[in-house]
Coordinates of C-alpha atoms in Angstrom, one line a residue:
M1 CA -14.4 3.6 -10.0
T2 CA -12.1 6.6 -9.9
M3 CA -10.1 6.4 -6.7
N4 CA -8.3 9.4 -5.2
R5 CA -7.7 8.5 -1.6
R6 CA -9.6 5.5 -0.3
I7 CA -9.6 4.3 3.3
Y8 CA -8.5 0.7 3.5
F9 CA -7.7 0.5 7.2
E10 CA -9.2 2.1 10.3
G11 CA -8.4 1.1 13.9
E12 CA -6.2 2.0 16.8
V13 CA -2.6 1.6 17.7
R14 CA -2.3 -1.9 19.3
P15 CA -0.1 -2.8 22.3
E16 CA 2.0 -5.2 20.2
W17 CA 2.9 -2.3 17.9
I18 CA 4.5 -0.2 20.8
D19 CA 8.2 -0.1 21.0
E20 CA 10.5 0.5 24.0
F21 CA 10.1 4.3 23.5
G22 CA 6.3 4.2 24.0
H23 CA 5.3 4.9 20.5
M24 CA 4.5 2.8 17.4
G25 CA 7.7 1.2 16.0
Y26 CA 8.7 2.0 12.5
L27 CA 8.1 -1.5 11.1
D28 CA 4.5 -1.4 12.5
Y29 CA 3.7 1.6 10.3
Q30 CA 4.6 -0.7 7.4
R31 CA 2.5 -3.5 9.0
V32 CA -0.5 -1.2 9.0
A33 CA 0.3 -0.2 5.3
D34 CA 0.4 -4.0 4.5
I35 CA -3.1 -4.5 5.9
A36 CA -4.3 -1.7 3.6
T37 CA -2.4 -3.2 0.7
M38 CA -4.1 -6.5 1.1
A39 CA -7.5 -4.9 1.3
F40 CA -6.7 -3.0 -1.9
W41 CA -5.5 -6.2 -3.6
D42 CA -8.6 -8.1 -2.6
E43 CA -10.7 -5.4 -4.1
M44 CA -8.7 -5.4 -7.3
N45 CA -9.4 -9.2 -7.5
G46 CA -13.1 -8.5 -7.4
G47 CA -13.4 -9.5 -3.7
S48 CA -12.3 -13.1 -4.3
A49 CA -10.2 -14.8 -1.6
Q50 CA -6.7 -15.9 -2.5
S51 CA -7.9 -19.6 -2.5
E52 CA -10.4 -18.6 -5.2
R53 CA -7.9 -16.9 -7.5
D54 CA -5.8 -18.6 -10.2
G55 CA -2.4 -18.0 -8.5
G56 CA -2.0 -14.4 -9.8
E57 CA -0.7 -12.4 -6.9
F58 CA 1.9 -9.7 -6.4
A59 CA 5.3 -9.2 -4.9
I60 CA 6.6 -6.0 -3.2
I61 CA 9.9 -5.1 -4.7
D62 CA 10.6 -1.7 -3.1
V63 CA 9.3 0.2 -0.1
H64 CA 9.8 3.9 0.7
A65 CA 8.6 5.0 4.1
R66 CA 8.6 8.5 5.7
Y67 CA 7.7 9.2 9.3
M68 CA 6.4 12.6 10.3
R69 CA 4.6 12.2 13.6
E70 CA 4.6 9.7 16.4
V71 CA 1.5 7.8 17.4
R72 CA 1.0 6.1 20.7
L73 CA -1.0 3.3 22.2
G74 CA -4.7 3.6 21.5
D75 CA -4.4 6.5 19.1
P76 CA -6.8 6.2 16.1
L77 CA -5.3 5.3 12.8
S78 CA -6.6 5.4 9.2
V79 CA -4.8 4.6 6.0
A80 CA -5.8 6.4 2.9
T81 CA -4.5 4.6 -0.2
R82 CA -4.0 5.7 -3.7
L83 CA -3.0 3.8 -6.8
V84 CA -0.5 6.3 -8.3
G85 CA 0.9 4.2 -11.1
C86 CA 0.3 0.9 -13.0
D87 CA 1.0 -0.9 -16.2
A88 CA 0.5 -4.4 -17.4
K89 CA 2.8 -6.0 -14.8
R90 CA 3.4 -3.4 -12.1
F91 CA 1.7 -1.1 -9.7
T92 CA 2.6 1.7 -7.2
L93 CA 0.6 2.4 -4.1
L94 CA 0.9 5.4 -1.8
H95 CA -0.4 4.9 1.7
E96 CA -1.0 7.9 3.9
I97 CA -1.2 7.0 7.6
N98 CA -3.2 9.5 9.6
S99 CA -4.1 10.0 13.2
K100 CA -6.3 12.7 14.8
G101 CA -6.4 14.5 11.5
E102 CA -2.7 14.7 10.9
L103 CA -0.4 12.9 8.5
C104 CA 1.9 10.6 10.5
A105 CA 3.7 8.6 7.8
T106 CA 3.6 7.6 4.2
V107 CA 4.5 4.3 2.7
G108 CA 5.1 3.9 -1.0
L109 CA 5.1 0.4 -2.4
F110 CA 6.4 -0.8 -5.8
C111 CA 4.9 -4.1 -6.8
L112 CA 5.1 -6.7 -9.5
S113 CA 2.4 -9.1 -10.8
F114 CA 3.6 -12.5 -9.7
H115 CA 2.2 -16.0 -10.3
L116 CA 2.4 -18.5 -7.5
G117 CA 2.4 -21.5 -9.9
D118 CA 5.5 -20.8 -11.9
R119 CA 7.0 -18.1 -9.5
R120 CA 7.4 -15.7 -12.4
V121 CA 6.4 -12.1 -13.2
R122 CA 3.5 -12.0 -15.7
P123 CA 0.8 -9.6 -16.7
F124 CA -2.2 -9.0 -14.5
D125 CA -5.4 -11.1 -15.0
P126 CA -7.6 -9.0 -17.4
G127 CA -10.2 -8.4 -14.7
V128 CA -7.5 -7.1 -12.3
A129 CA -6.0 -5.0 -15.0
A130 CA -9.3 -3.4 -15.8
R131 CA -10.1 -2.6 -12.1
M132 CA -6.6 -1.2 -11.6
A133 CA -7.0 1.1 -14.7
A134 CA -10.2 2.3 -13.2
A135 CA -8.7 2.8 -9.8
L136 CA -5.6 4.8 -11.0
D137 CA -5.6 8.2 -9.4
P138 CA -5.8 10.6 -12.4
N139 CA -4.2 13.4 -10.4
A140 CA -1.1 11.5 -9.2
A141 CA 1.2 12.6 -11.9
S142 CA 0.6 16.3 -11.1
D143 CA 0.5 15.9 -7.3
P144 CA 3.8 17.1 -5.7
A145 CA 3.0 15.0 -2.7
V146 CA 3.4 11.9 -4.8
S147 CA 6.9 12.8 -6.1
V148 CA 8.0 13.9 -2.6
C149 CA 6.8 10.7 -1.0
L150 CA 8.0 8.3 -3.6
A151 CA 11.7 8.3 -4.4
A152 CA 11.4 6.3 -7.6
S153 CA 8.9 6.2 -10.4
L154 CA 7.3 3.4 -12.3
P155 CA 8.7 4.4 -15.7
A156 CA 12.2 4.5 -14.3
R157 CA 11.9 0.9 -13.1
R158 CA 11.5 -0.7 -16.6

């Protein structure tokens, strides 16, 4: 499964996401990215629910968000997600939030494999690691949009 950009969320801007200025608040862009992140993670776990997994989850350790265009109540939204980096214990996602054919925001996430039982970082389950390796965007390293949107890189975080 080679993934370039994959849609993990489609919907509309909800009333509870509107701030006092009449547009979607900055934290709600991250909320939409979080919905896409969880859909991505469920897929990497072979579609199994958290209750069916062995405790291997992830923790977000860094977020980089950029806002380019406002969205308002009822505007359509989609989140195109790319896995732009991964190793045995970490992964980096780039979410591109679009509305009406325009890029509105990007949210880059740096995540660690985390086990709920001992509350420690550990390598991904072999099945997750294999699905992540297959999902890694092979063009990410040469895509200038990735370096512009993400202020830090996986290798620099060792």
